[in-house]
Amino acid sequence: MRISAVAKRTLRHWRPFYWREAALCMPAMPILLAGGVLLGLPTQGAIAAGAALVVGLAASRDLVGRRWGAMIGTALGLMIAALVGTLAGQVPWLLLTLGCIGAAVCAAIALFEEDVWWVVLQGVTAMLIAGYYAGPLDQALLRGVGVLVGSAAQIGLVVLLAWIFPKAAARLPSMPAPPPPGNKLLISHMARAAAAVGISMGVAWAVDLQNWAWAPMTAMIVLKPGLMETQTRGAQRVLGTLLGCAAATVFAIQVGSAHPWLIAAAAVTAFASFALQQAHFATLTAAITATVVLLVSLGYGGVLANAEHRLIATVIGGLTALVVARIAPHRGRLNGVQEDRVGENPPVVPPVRAPAAGSVPG
């Protein structure tokens, strides 16, 4: 009975599991990774697959009333971020400034419109990641091309498969729009987000941490208007990162440089990432983290250090967000402020009708 109860609690963390939507978005991942390996360009293949992962996650969202608008907006944001981040990364203070501004903008948008926030968040995080791989214009353009290829492949495959299998094309349930926040909450949340990102970047740089970009990324995602929400999200983020890093690292060490096994594993974890977008946040984080670790292992190698430094950076970002939230808590009323639905069970709402077969997606 006790084992059964534990199993039931564990299974709840995997629900809801949107396997149809995941089946739409997963195929691009192994195709891009295998193509990169066969062409002798594993790094470019990993960059393209990383873009496909993010753009695929956007398939569950709308933007400005267009069914595929979030995918297109995310793709454009990723390309711009790849160029800007790679170039700005050569000048640390410039990248730090852009990161703080981007965090403040994300914090503001999060209080108004979740889908727009999510798209902007992906652009800011992609800029920080590109900043870690800083380089001159030719390197920035090469990264931008990889992002373009991955994004275009993902959008093309998803739209094609959605036309063939329209039942899998509906967006996931969404939260109702929150009421406009007060000026005090808006300004304080923007300031705290900028501070958390700036401090986490500074700490990660000070300890000369590889994969330091995960520190400000975590700070942006973890920090919420309320202290309790920040504490909960931070603990879940660290737990999910630990589980994802551990699982992917052990697997990568076991298979070594066997590309077919790494590609197959990345396809499985990507499928889980797409399917678990509204499951428990720690479970979703574990799936995405495992996918990223496998992509980096395929494209850059150094799996053990890659996972270890990513976990340390996640702890730095989570602790920074928590410290900032404690030092400068928002003491006003938070009634009506909606949390984002990433990794959260949404309310039950009527499903959105999928486009009819043969119709042109918006």
mmCIF file of C-alpha atoms in Angstrom:
data_model
loop_
_atom_site.group_PDB
_atom_site.id
_atom_site.type_symbol
_atom_site.label_atom_id
_atom_site.label_comp_id
_atom_site.label_asym_id
_atom_site.label_seq_id
_atom_site.Cartn_x
_atom_site.Cartn_y
_atom_site.Cartn_z
ATOM 1 C CA MET A 1 0.000 0.000 0.000
ATOM 2 C CA ARG A 2 2.807 2.387 0.881
ATOM 3 C CA ILE A 3 4.615 1.650 -2.404
ATOM 4 C CA SER A 4 1.367 2.163 -4.294
ATOM 5 C CA ALA A 5 0.843 5.563 -2.643
ATOM 6 C CA VAL A 6 4.390 6.649 -3.518
ATOM 7 C CA ALA A 7 3.894 5.492 -7.106
ATOM 8 C CA LYS A 8 0.662 7.473 -7.376
ATOM 9 C CA ARG A 9 2.320 10.629 -6.059
ATOM 10 C CA THR A 10 5.179 10.160 -8.519
ATOM 11 C CA LEU A 11 2.829 9.659 -11.450
ATOM 12 C CA ARG A 12 1.024 12.885 -10.574
ATOM 13 C CA HIS A 13 4.243 14.734 -11.343
ATOM 14 C CA TRP A 14 4.055 13.373 -14.902
ATOM 15 C CA ARG A 15 0.532 14.626 -15.556
ATOM 16 C CA PRO A 16 -0.797 15.970 -17.800
ATOM 17 C CA PHE A 17 1.270 14.227 -20.482
ATOM 18 C CA TYR A 18 0.546 15.700 -23.928
ATOM 19 C CA TRP A 19 1.980 12.937 -26.104
ATOM 20 C CA ARG A 20 0.209 14.044 -29.310
ATOM 21 C CA GLU A 21 1.734 17.524 -29.156
ATOM 22 C CA ALA A 22 5.126 15.988 -28.340
ATOM 23 C CA ALA A 23 4.892 13.710 -31.362
ATOM 24 C CA LEU A 24 4.521 16.821 -33.534
ATOM 25 C CA CYS A 25 7.638 18.523 -32.188
ATOM 26 C CA MET A 26 10.089 15.697 -31.518
ATOM 27 C CA PRO A 27 11.004 14.489 -35.073
ATOM 28 C CA ALA A 28 13.091 17.561 -35.908
ATOM 29 C CA MET A 29 15.511 16.867 -33.056
ATOM 30 C CA PRO A 30 17.061 13.550 -34.200
ATOM 31 C CA ILE A 31 16.988 14.682 -37.836
ATOM 32 C CA LEU A 32 19.054 17.787 -37.088
ATOM 33 C CA LEU A 33 21.447 15.962 -34.763
ATOM 34 C CA ALA A 34 22.001 13.101 -37.188
ATOM 35 C CA GLY A 35 22.483 15.562 -40.043
ATOM 36 C CA GLY A 36 25.138 17.447 -38.089
ATOM 37 C CA VAL A 37 27.027 14.235 -37.283
ATOM 38 C CA LEU A 38 26.849 12.921 -40.862
ATOM 39 C CA LEU A 39 28.106 16.241 -42.253
ATOM 40 C CA GLY A 40 30.954 16.335 -39.749
ATOM 41 C CA LEU A 41 29.388 19.395 -38.053
ATOM 42 C CA PRO A 42 28.207 18.086 -34.667
ATOM 43 C CA THR A 43 28.436 21.501 -32.995
ATOM 44 C CA GLN A 44 26.247 23.142 -35.634
ATOM 45 C CA GLY A 45 23.855 20.209 -35.401
ATOM 46 C CA ALA A 46 23.586 20.690 -31.639
ATOM 47 C CA ILE A 47 22.955 24.430 -32.068
ATOM 48 C CA ALA A 48 20.216 23.740 -34.627
ATOM 49 C CA ALA A 49 18.644 21.081 -32.409
ATOM 50 C CA GLY A 50 18.737 23.444 -29.440
ATOM 51 C CA ALA A 51 16.827 26.024 -31.460
ATOM 52 C CA ALA A 52 14.351 23.346 -32.544
ATOM 53 C CA LEU A 53 13.795 22.406 -28.892
ATOM 54 C CA VAL A 54 12.893 25.963 -27.885
ATOM 55 C CA VAL A 55 10.784 26.651 -30.991
ATOM 56 C CA GLY A 56 9.006 23.325 -30.455
ATOM 57 C CA LEU A 57 8.100 24.317 -26.899
ATOM 58 C CA ALA A 58 6.510 27.448 -28.384
ATOM 59 C CA ALA A 59 4.136 25.306 -30.451
ATOM 60 C CA SER A 60 1.861 25.027 -27.414
ATOM 61 C CA ARG A 61 1.300 28.793 -27.398
ATOM 62 C CA ASP A 62 -0.291 31.536 -29.471
ATOM 63 C CA LEU A 63 1.000 35.024 -30.120
ATOM 64 C CA VAL A 64 -1.010 38.082 -31.232
ATOM 65 C CA GLY A 65 -3.895 35.763 -32.059
ATOM 66 C CA ARG A 66 -1.937 33.652 -34.549
ATOM 67 C CA ARG A 67 -1.766 29.879 -33.985
ATOM 68 C CA TRP A 68 1.878 29.565 -34.976
ATOM 69 C CA GLY A 69 2.831 33.113 -34.030
ATOM 70 C CA ALA A 70 4.746 32.056 -30.917
ATOM 71 C CA MET A 71 6.922 29.695 -32.938
ATOM 72 C CA ILE A 72 7.734 32.369 -35.512
ATOM 73 C CA GLY A 73 8.315 35.031 -32.862
ATOM 74 C CA THR A 74 10.556 32.689 -30.872
ATOM 75 C CA ALA A 75 12.567 31.797 -33.978
ATOM 76 C CA LEU A 76 13.144 35.454 -34.838
ATOM 77 C CA GLY A 77 14.081 36.222 -31.235
ATOM 78 C CA LEU A 78 16.556 33.336 -31.116
ATOM 79 C CA MET A 79 18.287 34.473 -34.303
ATOM 80 C CA ILE A 80 18.647 38.053 -33.090
ATOM 81 C CA ALA A 81 19.797 36.828 -29.685
ATOM 82 C CA ALA A 82 22.425 34.559 -31.256
ATOM 83 C CA LEU A 83 23.957 37.474 -33.138
ATOM 84 C CA VAL A 84 23.733 40.034 -30.331
ATOM 85 C CA GLY A 85 24.843 37.658 -27.570
ATOM 86 C CA THR A 86 27.860 36.292 -29.427
ATOM 87 C CA LEU A 87 29.110 39.792 -30.195
ATOM 88 C CA ALA A 88 28.198 41.387 -26.845
ATOM 89 C CA GLY A 89 29.865 38.529 -24.976
ATOM 90 C CA GLN A 90 33.221 39.951 -26.017
ATOM 91 C CA VAL A 91 32.494 42.982 -23.812
ATOM 92 C CA PRO A 92 31.407 41.679 -20.369
ATOM 93 C CA TRP A 93 29.921 44.923 -19.073
ATOM 94 C CA LEU A 94 27.794 45.253 -22.223
ATOM 95 C CA LEU A 95 26.457 41.710 -21.903
ATOM 96 C CA LEU A 96 25.760 42.313 -18.201
ATOM 97 C CA THR A 97 23.836 45.499 -19.021
ATOM 98 C CA LEU A 98 21.807 43.810 -21.752
ATOM 99 C CA GLY A 99 21.070 40.879 -19.450
ATOM 100 C CA CYS A 100 19.763 43.152 -16.688
ATOM 101 C CA ILE A 101 17.618 45.138 -19.128
ATOM 102 C CA GLY A 102 16.250 41.944 -20.647
ATOM 103 C CA ALA A 103 15.420 40.553 -17.197
ATOM 104 C CA ALA A 104 13.550 43.734 -16.242
ATOM 105 C CA VAL A 105 11.563 43.634 -19.481
ATOM 106 C CA CYS A 106 10.681 39.964 -18.914
ATOM 107 C CA ALA A 107 9.571 40.689 -15.366
ATOM 108 C CA ALA A 108 7.281 43.462 -16.554
ATOM 109 C CA ILE A 109 5.710 41.444 -19.368
ATOM 110 C CA ALA A 110 5.148 38.466 -17.041
ATOM 111 C CA LEU A 111 2.644 40.553 -15.085
ATOM 112 C CA PHE A 112 0.558 41.252 -18.210
ATOM 113 C CA GLU A 113 0.738 38.514 -20.857
ATOM 114 C CA GLU A 114 2.207 35.063 -20.329
ATOM 115 C CA ASP A 115 2.705 33.955 -23.941
ATOM 116 C CA VAL A 116 4.542 37.164 -24.850
ATOM 117 C CA TRP A 117 6.630 36.814 -21.674
ATOM 118 C CA TRP A 118 7.606 33.285 -22.618
ATOM 119 C CA VAL A 119 8.756 34.320 -26.113
ATOM 120 C CA VAL A 120 10.789 37.251 -24.765
ATOM 121 C CA LEU A 121 12.275 35.040 -22.041
ATOM 122 C CA GLN A 122 13.609 32.618 -24.648
ATOM 123 C CA GLY A 123 15.300 35.472 -26.493
ATOM 124 C CA VAL A 124 16.982 36.805 -23.346
ATOM 125 C CA THR A 125 18.196 33.369 -22.249
ATOM 126 C CA ALA A 126 19.463 32.612 -25.764
ATOM 127 C CA MET A 127 21.409 35.886 -25.713
ATOM 128 C CA LEU A 128 23.062 34.906 -22.424
ATOM 129 C CA ILE A 129 23.963 31.452 -23.747
ATOM 130 C CA ALA A 130 25.398 32.967 -26.937
ATOM 131 C CA GLY A 131 27.356 35.381 -24.743
ATOM 132 C CA TYR A 132 29.078 32.410 -23.125
ATOM 133 C CA TYR A 133 30.282 31.364 -26.591
ATOM 134 C CA ALA A 134 31.420 34.894 -27.441
ATOM 135 C CA GLY A 135 33.242 35.575 -30.672
ATOM 136 C CA PRO A 136 33.640 37.879 -33.691
ATOM 137 C CA LEU A 137 31.095 38.538 -36.420
ATOM 138 C CA ASP A 138 31.825 35.389 -38.436
ATOM 139 C CA GLN A 139 31.209 33.227 -35.366
ATOM 140 C CA ALA A 140 28.006 35.138 -34.602
ATOM 141 C CA LEU A 141 26.766 34.620 -38.155
ATOM 142 C CA LEU A 142 27.602 30.910 -38.012
ATOM 143 C CA ARG A 143 25.604 30.527 -34.817
ATOM 144 C CA GLY A 144 22.761 32.530 -36.345
ATOM 145 C CA VAL A 145 22.685 30.232 -39.370
ATOM 146 C CA GLY A 146 22.499 27.177 -37.097
ATOM 147 C CA VAL A 147 19.573 28.724 -35.222
ATOM 148 C CA LEU A 148 17.864 29.600 -38.516
ATOM 149 C CA VAL A 149 18.204 26.055 -39.853
ATOM 150 C CA GLY A 150 16.921 24.490 -36.637
ATOM 151 C CA SER A 151 14.014 26.914 -36.280
ATOM 152 C CA ALA A 152 12.936 26.593 -39.913
ATOM 153 C CA ALA A 153 13.116 22.794 -39.787
ATOM 154 C CA GLN A 154 11.029 22.677 -36.617
ATOM 155 C CA ILE A 155 8.358 25.084 -37.873
ATOM 156 C CA GLY A 156 8.133 23.326 -41.228
ATOM 157 C CA LEU A 157 7.791 19.851 -39.713
ATOM 158 C CA VAL A 158 5.302 20.920 -37.035
ATOM 159 C CA VAL A 159 3.027 22.707 -39.521
ATOM 160 C CA LEU A 160 3.218 19.773 -41.930
ATOM 161 C CA LEU A 161 2.438 17.180 -39.244
ATOM 162 C CA ALA A 162 -0.322 19.389 -37.812
ATOM 163 C CA TRP A 163 -1.934 19.481 -41.247
ATOM 164 C CA ILE A 164 -1.729 15.681 -41.486
ATOM 165 C CA PHE A 165 -2.793 15.053 -37.860
ATOM 166 C CA PRO A 166 -5.048 17.996 -36.927
ATOM 167 C CA LYS A 167 -6.087 16.513 -33.568
ATOM 168 C CA ALA A 168 -2.552 17.058 -32.316
ATOM 169 C CA ALA A 169 -2.444 20.685 -33.447
ATOM 170 C CA ALA A 170 -4.507 22.396 -30.734
ATOM 171 C CA ARG A 171 -2.657 24.636 -28.314
ATOM 172 C CA LEU A 172 -2.468 23.592 -24.674
ATOM 173 C CA PRO A 173 -4.945 25.014 -22.115
ATOM 174 C CA SER A 174 -4.043 28.499 -20.965
ATOM 175 C CA MET A 175 -4.531 30.583 -17.870
ATOM 176 C CA PRO A 176 -6.932 33.554 -17.960
ATOM 177 C CA ALA A 177 -5.283 36.937 -18.433
ATOM 178 C CA PRO A 178 -4.400 38.570 -15.087
ATOM 179 C CA PRO A 179 -5.628 42.035 -14.140
ATOM 180 C CA PRO A 180 -3.117 44.857 -14.690
ATOM 181 C CA PRO A 181 -0.640 45.136 -11.785
ATOM 182 C CA GLY A 182 -0.142 48.288 -9.782
ATOM 183 C CA ASN A 183 2.790 50.569 -10.543
ATOM 184 C CA LYS A 184 4.527 49.669 -7.280
ATOM 185 C CA LEU A 185 4.488 45.951 -8.050
ATOM 186 C CA LEU A 186 5.570 46.555 -11.654
ATOM 187 C CA ILE A 187 8.553 48.754 -10.771
ATOM 188 C CA SER A 188 9.695 46.658 -7.808
ATOM 189 C CA HIS A 189 9.478 43.379 -9.720
ATOM 190 C CA MET A 190 11.468 44.820 -12.632
ATOM 191 C CA ALA A 191 14.154 46.133 -10.267
ATOM 192 C CA ARG A 192 14.427 42.844 -8.402
ATOM 193 C CA ALA A 193 14.712 40.867 -11.645
ATOM 194 C CA ALA A 194 17.495 43.117 -12.949
ATOM 195 C CA ALA A 195 19.333 42.864 -9.629
ATOM 196 C CA ALA A 196 19.005 39.081 -9.429
ATOM 197 C CA VAL A 197 20.329 38.581 -12.959
ATOM 198 C CA GLY A 198 23.174 41.063 -12.542
ATOM 199 C CA ILE A 199 24.296 39.634 -9.208
ATOM 200 C CA SER A 200 24.084 36.006 -10.369
ATOM 201 C CA MET A 201 26.148 36.809 -13.472
ATOM 202 C CA GLY A 202 28.740 38.610 -11.349
ATOM 203 C CA VAL A 203 29.025 35.719 -8.887
ATOM 204 C CA ALA A 204 29.316 33.134 -11.663
ATOM 205 C CA TRP A 205 32.024 35.186 -13.358
ATOM 206 C CA ALA A 206 33.865 35.733 -10.080
ATOM 207 C CA VAL A 207 34.236 31.980 -9.488
ATOM 208 C CA ASP A 208 35.180 31.449 -13.148
ATOM 209 C CA LEU A 209 32.293 29.071 -13.711
ATOM 210 C CA GLN A 210 31.726 27.275 -16.990
ATOM 211 C CA ASN A 211 28.142 27.330 -18.256
ATOM 212 C CA TRP A 212 27.658 30.475 -16.151
ATOM 213 C CA ALA A 213 24.661 31.461 -18.301
ATOM 214 C CA TRP A 214 22.505 29.037 -16.322
ATOM 215 C CA ALA A 215 22.891 31.242 -13.239
ATOM 216 C CA PRO A 216 21.053 34.321 -14.629
ATOM 217 C CA MET A 217 18.656 32.055 -16.541
ATOM 218 C CA THR A 218 17.659 30.364 -13.294
ATOM 219 C CA ALA A 219 17.346 33.692 -11.492
ATOM 220 C CA MET A 220 14.943 34.993 -14.164
ATOM 221 C CA ILE A 221 12.766 31.879 -14.114
ATOM 222 C CA VAL A 222 12.749 31.383 -10.335
ATOM 223 C CA LEU A 223 12.076 34.957 -9.207
ATOM 224 C CA LYS A 224 8.346 35.585 -8.696
ATOM 225 C CA PRO A 225 6.431 38.514 -7.211
ATOM 226 C CA GLY A 226 5.785 36.569 -3.979
ATOM 227 C CA LEU A 227 8.507 35.205 -1.671
ATOM 228 C CA MET A 228 6.794 31.834 -1.198
ATOM 229 C CA GLU A 229 6.484 31.332 -4.957
ATOM 230 C CA THR A 230 10.177 32.145 -5.355
ATOM 231 C CA GLN A 231 11.165 29.635 -2.664
ATOM 232 C CA THR A 232 9.010 26.883 -4.147
ATOM 233 C CA ARG A 233 10.095 27.482 -7.735
ATOM 234 C CA GLY A 234 13.766 27.677 -6.702
ATOM 235 C CA ALA A 235 13.673 24.335 -4.883
ATOM 236 C CA GLN A 236 11.912 22.663 -7.801
ATOM 237 C CA ARG A 237 14.368 24.119 -10.301
ATOM 238 C CA VAL A 238 17.415 22.869 -8.372
ATOM 239 C CA LEU A 239 15.870 19.424 -7.847
ATOM 240 C CA GLY A 240 14.938 19.074 -11.516
ATOM 241 C CA THR A 241 18.362 20.226 -12.667
ATOM 242 C CA LEU A 242 20.063 17.767 -10.337
ATOM 243 C CA LEU A 243 17.964 14.855 -11.580
ATOM 244 C CA GLY A 244 18.317 15.802 -15.251
ATOM 245 C CA CYS A 245 22.072 16.356 -15.024
ATOM 246 C CA ALA A 246 22.627 13.116 -13.131
ATOM 247 C CA ALA A 247 20.568 10.957 -15.487
ATOM 248 C CA ALA A 248 22.008 12.421 -18.695
ATOM 249 C CA THR A 249 25.584 12.398 -17.386
ATOM 250 C CA VAL A 250 25.472 8.755 -16.284
ATOM 251 C CA PHE A 251 24.000 7.757 -19.633
ATOM 252 C CA ALA A 252 26.533 9.782 -21.650
ATOM 253 C CA ILE A 253 29.446 8.311 -19.692
ATOM 254 C CA GLN A 254 28.137 4.791 -20.276
ATOM 255 C CA VAL A 255 27.740 5.158 -24.050
ATOM 256 C CA GLY A 256 30.841 7.310 -24.524
ATOM 257 C CA SER A 257 31.034 8.889 -27.973
ATOM 258 C CA ALA A 258 28.425 6.586 -29.523
ATOM 259 C CA HIS A 259 26.475 9.211 -31.446
ATOM 260 C CA PRO A 260 23.455 7.006 -32.290
ATOM 261 C CA TRP A 261 22.778 6.339 -28.597
ATOM 262 C CA LEU A 262 23.194 9.997 -27.656
ATOM 263 C CA ILE A 263 20.874 11.089 -30.473
ATOM 264 C CA ALA A 264 18.266 8.515 -29.475
ATOM 265 C CA ALA A 265 18.435 9.599 -25.836
ATOM 266 C CA ALA A 266 18.120 13.279 -26.798
ATOM 267 C CA ALA A 267 15.023 12.428 -28.848
ATOM 268 C CA VAL A 268 13.448 10.658 -25.862
ATOM 269 C CA THR A 269 14.173 13.487 -23.396
ATOM 270 C CA ALA A 270 13.013 16.095 -25.927
ATOM 271 C CA PHE A 271 9.751 14.167 -26.356
ATOM 272 C CA ALA A 272 9.321 14.233 -22.585
ATOM 273 C CA SER A 273 10.070 17.975 -22.507
ATOM 274 C CA PHE A 274 7.360 18.714 -25.073
ATOM 275 C CA ALA A 275 4.834 16.448 -23.356
ATOM 276 C CA LEU A 276 5.418 17.659 -19.783
ATOM 277 C CA GLN A 277 5.031 21.409 -20.252
ATOM 278 C CA GLN A 278 2.176 21.593 -17.754
ATOM 279 C CA ALA A 279 3.302 18.821 -15.420
ATOM 280 C CA HIS A 280 5.258 19.404 -12.192
ATOM 281 C CA PHE A 281 7.956 22.039 -12.670
ATOM 282 C CA ALA A 282 10.736 19.807 -11.301
ATOM 283 C CA THR A 283 9.784 17.041 -13.738
ATOM 284 C CA LEU A 284 9.737 19.443 -16.681
ATOM 285 C CA THR A 285 13.080 20.933 -15.595
ATOM 286 C CA ALA A 286 14.643 17.467 -15.368
ATOM 287 C CA ALA A 287 13.535 16.590 -18.897
ATOM 288 C CA ILE A 288 14.776 19.862 -20.420
ATOM 289 C CA THR A 289 18.057 19.737 -18.480
ATOM 290 C CA ALA A 290 18.741 16.166 -19.603
ATOM 291 C CA THR A 291 18.083 17.192 -23.208
ATOM 292 C CA VAL A 292 20.454 20.149 -22.989
ATOM 293 C CA VAL A 293 23.206 18.081 -21.355
ATOM 294 C CA LEU A 294 22.937 15.514 -24.152
ATOM 295 C CA LEU A 295 22.990 18.235 -26.828
ATOM 296 C CA VAL A 296 26.084 19.846 -25.329
ATOM 297 C CA SER A 297 27.738 16.436 -25.016
ATOM 298 C CA LEU A 298 27.085 15.779 -28.702
ATOM 299 C CA GLY A 299 28.232 19.196 -29.845
ATOM 300 C CA TYR A 300 31.031 20.079 -27.443
ATOM 301 C CA GLY A 301 31.932 17.040 -25.297
ATOM 302 C CA GLY A 302 33.065 17.347 -21.655
ATOM 303 C CA VAL A 303 29.903 15.801 -20.279
ATOM 304 C CA LEU A 304 30.989 15.540 -16.631
ATOM 305 C CA ALA A 305 32.210 19.146 -16.253
ATOM 306 C CA ASN A 306 29.275 20.326 -18.352
ATOM 307 C CA ALA A 307 26.744 18.804 -15.915
ATOM 308 C CA GLU A 308 28.625 19.737 -12.749
ATOM 309 C CA HIS A 309 29.029 23.410 -13.663
ATOM 310 C CA ARG A 310 25.440 23.653 -14.871
ATOM 311 C CA LEU A 311 24.214 22.411 -11.494
ATOM 312 C CA ILE A 312 26.457 24.863 -9.615
ATOM 313 C CA ALA A 313 25.236 27.716 -11.819
ATOM 314 C CA THR A 314 21.631 26.705 -11.154
ATOM 315 C CA VAL A 315 22.221 26.800 -7.393
ATOM 316 C CA ILE A 316 23.851 30.245 -7.700
ATOM 317 C CA GLY A 317 20.914 31.593 -9.705
ATOM 318 C CA GLY A 318 18.296 30.097 -7.406
ATOM 319 C CA LEU A 319 19.969 31.325 -4.234
ATOM 320 C CA THR A 320 20.466 34.787 -5.726
ATOM 321 C CA ALA A 321 16.779 35.046 -6.614
ATOM 322 C CA LEU A 322 15.828 33.913 -3.111
ATOM 323 C CA VAL A 323 18.193 36.384 -1.409
ATOM 324 C CA VAL A 324 16.947 39.268 -3.561
ATOM 325 C CA ALA A 325 13.338 38.291 -2.842
ATOM 326 C CA ARG A 326 14.051 38.242 0.910
ATOM 327 C CA ILE A 327 16.000 41.500 0.998
ATOM 328 C CA ALA A 328 13.504 43.386 -1.151
ATOM 329 C CA PRO A 329 10.165 41.569 -0.758
ATOM 330 C CA HIS A 330 7.048 42.989 -2.346
ATOM 331 C CA ARG A 331 4.859 43.952 0.588
ATOM 332 C CA GLY A 332 1.833 45.092 -1.373
ATOM 333 C CA ARG A 333 -1.185 43.006 -2.247
ATOM 334 C CA LEU A 334 -0.576 40.264 -4.799
ATOM 335 C CA ASN A 335 -4.242 39.391 -5.234
ATOM 336 C CA GLY A 336 -5.047 38.664 -8.850
ATOM 337 C CA VAL A 337 -1.425 38.290 -9.954
ATOM 338 C CA GLN A 338 -1.216 35.101 -11.999
ATOM 339 C CA GLU A 339 1.740 32.760 -11.897
ATOM 340 C CA ASP A 340 2.963 31.547 -15.263
ATOM 341 C CA ARG A 341 1.713 28.100 -16.236
ATOM 342 C CA VAL A 342 5.143 26.642 -17.037
ATOM 343 C CA GLY A 343 5.288 23.411 -15.089
ATOM 344 C CA GLU A 344 1.960 24.042 -13.405
ATOM 345 C CA ASN A 345 -1.327 22.178 -13.739
ATOM 346 C CA PRO A 346 -3.708 24.557 -15.547
ATOM 347 C CA PRO A 347 -7.369 25.015 -14.760
ATOM 348 C CA VAL A 348 -9.776 22.842 -16.693
ATOM 349 C CA VAL A 349 -10.959 24.813 -19.702
ATOM 350 C CA PRO A 350 -12.688 23.749 -22.907
ATOM 351 C CA PRO A 351 -10.123 22.552 -25.478
ATOM 352 C CA VAL A 352 -9.317 24.749 -28.425
ATOM 353 C CA ARG A 353 -10.533 23.255 -31.669
ATOM 354 C CA ALA A 354 -7.767 22.108 -33.965
ATOM 355 C CA PRO A 355 -7.673 23.497 -37.478
ATOM 356 C CA ALA A 356 -9.534 21.348 -39.967
ATOM 357 C CA ALA A 357 -7.472 19.142 -42.221
ATOM 358 C CA GLY A 358 -6.410 21.053 -45.285
ATOM 359 C CA SER A 359 -6.735 24.469 -43.665
ATOM 360 C CA VAL A 360 -3.807 26.868 -43.628
ATOM 361 C CA PRO A 361 -2.506 27.404 -40.069
ATOM 362 C CA GLY A 362 -2.491 31.002 -38.905
#
